[in-house]
Amino acid sequence: MELDTQIISKLLTFIKVCIGSVLKDLGKYDEALAIFSEILEAHQKLGSDHPRLLEVQRLIGCAHFHKGERALSVYSKVYKLQEDKYGDEHRYTLSTQSTIAESISKWETMTKHCKSKVHGS
């Protein structure tokens, strides 16, 4: 039985996303970002609002956030594309909206903590 090249491509992409996600969870953010970027480049022909690419873009935002970098611009871009594609009540859109809120909250907490350390409060 011969496997369809499209099925193989989807499977390889899924495996790469899984590897990138594991690397991100292990704190190997630069390695994860390299894999996620490779996936984006290889699949640009699908369009920036393709569900697979939206998820990879969201994971890129997560990796940047966990590196201590601001990821709000990445999350906002994904949110806008999801909102346009799925509407504002869809689970993907709501999940990204939740991620944005969580990121803002964590960033504000870290900022307050850093300011208190600097000012000795």
PDB file of C-alpha atoms in Angstrom:
ATOM      1  CA  MET A   1       0.000   0.000   0.000  1.00  0.00           C
ATOM      2  CA  GLU A   2       1.479   3.295  -1.101  1.00  0.00           C
ATOM      3  CA  LEU A   3       1.055   6.299   1.179  1.00  0.00           C
ATOM      4  CA  ASP A   4      -0.147   9.535  -0.312  1.00  0.00           C
ATOM      5  CA  THR A   5       2.566  12.246  -0.255  1.00  0.00           C
ATOM      6  CA  GLN A   6       0.066  14.721   1.213  1.00  0.00           C
ATOM      7  CA  ILE A   7      -0.609  12.379   4.150  1.00  0.00           C
ATOM      8  CA  ILE A   8       3.126  11.927   4.694  1.00  0.00           C
ATOM      9  CA  SER A   9       3.640  15.692   4.622  1.00  0.00           C
ATOM     10  CA  LYS A  10       0.892  16.250   7.217  1.00  0.00           C
ATOM     11  CA  LEU A  11       2.322  13.502   9.415  1.00  0.00           C
ATOM     12  CA  LEU A  12       5.850  14.934   9.241  1.00  0.00           C
ATOM     13  CA  THR A  13       4.526  18.391  10.076  1.00  0.00           C
ATOM     14  CA  PHE A  14       2.606  16.966  13.044  1.00  0.00           C
ATOM     15  CA  ILE A  15       5.759  15.207  14.284  1.00  0.00           C
ATOM     16  CA  LYS A  16       7.793  18.420  13.940  1.00  0.00           C
ATOM     17  CA  VAL A  17       5.136  20.377  15.869  1.00  0.00           C
ATOM     18  CA  CYS A  18       5.262  17.737  18.613  1.00  0.00           C
ATOM     19  CA  ILE A  19       9.075  17.865  18.770  1.00  0.00           C
ATOM     20  CA  GLY A  20       9.022  21.666  18.861  1.00  0.00           C
ATOM     21  CA  SER A  21       6.397  21.624  21.613  1.00  0.00           C
ATOM     22  CA  VAL A  22       8.440  19.192  23.701  1.00  0.00           C
ATOM     23  CA  LEU A  23      11.568  21.324  23.237  1.00  0.00           C
ATOM     24  CA  LYS A  24       9.578  24.400  24.296  1.00  0.00           C
ATOM     25  CA  ASP A  25       8.295  22.580  27.381  1.00  0.00           C
ATOM     26  CA  LEU A  26      11.876  21.526  28.217  1.00  0.00           C
ATOM     27  CA  GLY A  27      12.986  25.151  28.093  1.00  0.00           C
ATOM     28  CA  LYS A  28      14.915  24.760  24.824  1.00  0.00           C
ATOM     29  CA  TYR A  29      13.217  27.759  23.296  1.00  0.00           C
ATOM     30  CA  ASP A  30      15.720  28.580  20.562  1.00  0.00           C
ATOM     31  CA  GLU A  31      15.631  24.989  19.278  1.00  0.00           C
ATOM     32  CA  ALA A  32      11.828  25.009  19.381  1.00  0.00           C
ATOM     33  CA  LEU A  33      11.703  28.346  17.551  1.00  0.00           C
ATOM     34  CA  ALA A  34      13.991  26.965  14.835  1.00  0.00           C
ATOM     35  CA  ILE A  35      11.639  24.031  14.235  1.00  0.00           C
ATOM     36  CA  PHE A  36       8.519  26.207  14.309  1.00  0.00           C
ATOM     37  CA  SER A  37      10.098  28.682  11.876  1.00  0.00           C
ATOM     38  CA  GLU A  38      11.037  25.816   9.547  1.00  0.00           C
ATOM     39  CA  ILE A  39       7.423  24.634   9.559  1.00  0.00           C
ATOM     40  CA  LEU A  40       6.148  28.137   8.765  1.00  0.00           C
ATOM     41  CA  GLU A  41       8.568  28.561   5.880  1.00  0.00           C
ATOM     42  CA  ALA A  42       7.768  25.153   4.415  1.00  0.00           C
ATOM     43  CA  HIS A  43       4.022  25.705   4.547  1.00  0.00           C
ATOM     44  CA  GLN A  44       3.581  29.388   3.610  1.00  0.00           C
ATOM     45  CA  LYS A  45       1.725  28.324   0.473  1.00  0.00           C
ATOM     46  CA  LEU A  46      -1.165  27.229   2.710  1.00  0.00           C
ATOM     47  CA  GLY A  47      -1.842  30.856   3.628  1.00  0.00           C
ATOM     48  CA  SER A  48      -1.264  32.657   6.903  1.00  0.00           C
ATOM     49  CA  ASP A  49      -4.740  31.775   8.180  1.00  0.00           C
ATOM     50  CA  HIS A  50      -4.381  28.010   7.727  1.00  0.00           C
ATOM     51  CA  PRO A  51      -5.224  26.270  11.030  1.00  0.00           C
ATOM     52  CA  ARG A  52      -1.901  24.421  11.144  1.00  0.00           C
ATOM     53  CA  LEU A  53       0.082  27.610  10.646  1.00  0.00           C
ATOM     54  CA  LEU A  54      -2.020  29.544  13.146  1.00  0.00           C
ATOM     55  CA  GLU A  55      -1.177  26.943  15.784  1.00  0.00           C
ATOM     56  CA  VAL A  56       2.529  27.088  14.916  1.00  0.00           C
ATOM     57  CA  GLN A  57       2.437  30.889  15.136  1.00  0.00           C
ATOM     58  CA  ARG A  58       0.776  30.614  18.551  1.00  0.00           C
ATOM     59  CA  LEU A  59       3.522  28.211  19.675  1.00  0.00           C
ATOM     60  CA  ILE A  60       6.133  30.700  18.456  1.00  0.00           C
ATOM     61  CA  GLY A  61       4.491  33.297  20.679  1.00  0.00           C
ATOM     62  CA  CYS A  62       4.583  30.880  23.625  1.00  0.00           C
ATOM     63  CA  ALA A  63       8.278  30.176  23.106  1.00  0.00           C
ATOM     64  CA  HIS A  64       9.075  33.889  22.944  1.00  0.00           C
ATOM     65  CA  PHE A  65       7.034  34.536  26.074  1.00  0.00           C
ATOM     66  CA  HIS A  66       8.786  31.772  28.017  1.00  0.00           C
ATOM     67  CA  LYS A  67      12.140  33.172  26.910  1.00  0.00           C
ATOM     68  CA  GLY A  68      11.130  36.338  28.716  1.00  0.00           C
ATOM     69  CA  GLU A  69      10.393  38.211  25.538  1.00  0.00           C
ATOM     70  CA  ARG A  70       7.218  40.078  24.765  1.00  0.00           C
ATOM     71  CA  ALA A  71       4.996  37.892  22.644  1.00  0.00           C
ATOM     72  CA  LEU A  72       1.889  40.030  22.538  1.00  0.00           C
ATOM     73  CA  SER A  73       2.413  41.097  18.922  1.00  0.00           C
ATOM     74  CA  VAL A  74       2.614  37.441  17.814  1.00  0.00           C
ATOM     75  CA  TYR A  75      -0.459  36.479  19.842  1.00  0.00           C
ATOM     76  CA  SER A  76      -2.392  39.519  18.565  1.00  0.00           C
ATOM     77  CA  LYS A  77      -1.638  38.626  14.939  1.00  0.00           C
ATOM     78  CA  VAL A  78      -2.800  35.030  15.473  1.00  0.00           C
ATOM     79  CA  TYR A  79      -5.907  36.227  17.312  1.00  0.00           C
ATOM     80  CA  LYS A  80      -6.891  38.582  14.495  1.00  0.00           C
ATOM     81  CA  LEU A  81      -6.442  35.851  11.866  1.00  0.00           C
ATOM     82  CA  GLN A  82      -8.434  33.372  13.973  1.00  0.00           C
ATOM     83  CA  GLU A  83     -11.181  35.907  14.617  1.00  0.00           C
ATOM     84  CA  ASP A  84     -11.454  36.598  10.869  1.00  0.00           C
ATOM     85  CA  LYS A  85     -11.439  32.904   9.978  1.00  0.00           C
ATOM     86  CA  TYR A  86     -13.495  31.353  12.806  1.00  0.00           C
ATOM     87  CA  GLY A  87     -15.294  34.225  14.551  1.00  0.00           C
ATOM     88  CA  ASP A  88     -14.840  35.439  18.107  1.00  0.00           C
ATOM     89  CA  GLU A  89     -16.745  32.550  19.737  1.00  0.00           C
ATOM     90  CA  HIS A  90     -14.680  29.693  18.277  1.00  0.00           C
ATOM     91  CA  ARG A  91     -12.583  27.611  20.676  1.00  0.00           C
ATOM     92  CA  TYR A  92      -9.298  28.420  18.888  1.00  0.00           C
ATOM     93  CA  THR A  93     -10.009  32.146  19.024  1.00  0.00           C
ATOM     94  CA  LEU A  94     -11.076  31.953  22.666  1.00  0.00           C
ATOM     95  CA  SER A  95      -7.989  29.915  23.548  1.00  0.00           C
ATOM     96  CA  THR A  96      -5.700  32.534  22.004  1.00  0.00           C
ATOM     97  CA  GLN A  97      -7.654  35.302  23.726  1.00  0.00           C
ATOM     98  CA  SER A  98      -7.095  33.486  27.035  1.00  0.00           C
ATOM     99  CA  THR A  99      -3.387  33.134  26.260  1.00  0.00           C
ATOM    100  CA  ILE A 100      -3.165  36.881  25.599  1.00  0.00           C
ATOM    101  CA  ALA A 101      -4.859  37.692  28.915  1.00  0.00           C
ATOM    102  CA  GLU A 102      -2.623  35.247  30.790  1.00  0.00           C
ATOM    103  CA  SER A 103       0.495  36.683  29.150  1.00  0.00           C
ATOM    104  CA  ILE A 104      -0.475  40.255  30.009  1.00  0.00           C
ATOM    105  CA  SER A 105      -1.185  39.248  33.593  1.00  0.00           C
ATOM    106  CA  LYS A 106       2.128  37.401  33.958  1.00  0.00           C
ATOM    107  CA  TRP A 107       4.045  40.251  32.318  1.00  0.00           C
ATOM    108  CA  GLU A 108       2.440  42.795  34.675  1.00  0.00           C
ATOM    109  CA  THR A 109       3.241  40.587  37.682  1.00  0.00           C
ATOM    110  CA  MET A 110       6.869  40.213  36.598  1.00  0.00           C
ATOM    111  CA  THR A 111       7.152  43.951  35.991  1.00  0.00           C
ATOM    112  CA  LYS A 112       5.744  44.772  39.446  1.00  0.00           C
ATOM    113  CA  HIS A 113       8.078  42.234  41.050  1.00  0.00           C
ATOM    114  CA  CYS A 114      11.112  43.690  39.266  1.00  0.00           C
ATOM    115  CA  LYS A 115      10.135  47.255  40.200  1.00  0.00           C
ATOM    116  CA  SER A 116       9.721  46.274  43.845  1.00  0.00           C
ATOM    117  CA  LYS A 117      13.183  44.677  43.836  1.00  0.00           C
ATOM    118  CA  VAL A 118      14.744  47.746  42.251  1.00  0.00           C
ATOM    119  CA  HIS A 119      13.002  50.192  44.570  1.00  0.00           C
ATOM    120  CA  GLY A 120      13.393  47.982  47.655  1.00  0.00           C
ATOM    121  CA  SER A 121       9.678  47.784  48.388  1.00  0.00           C
TER     122      SER A 121
END
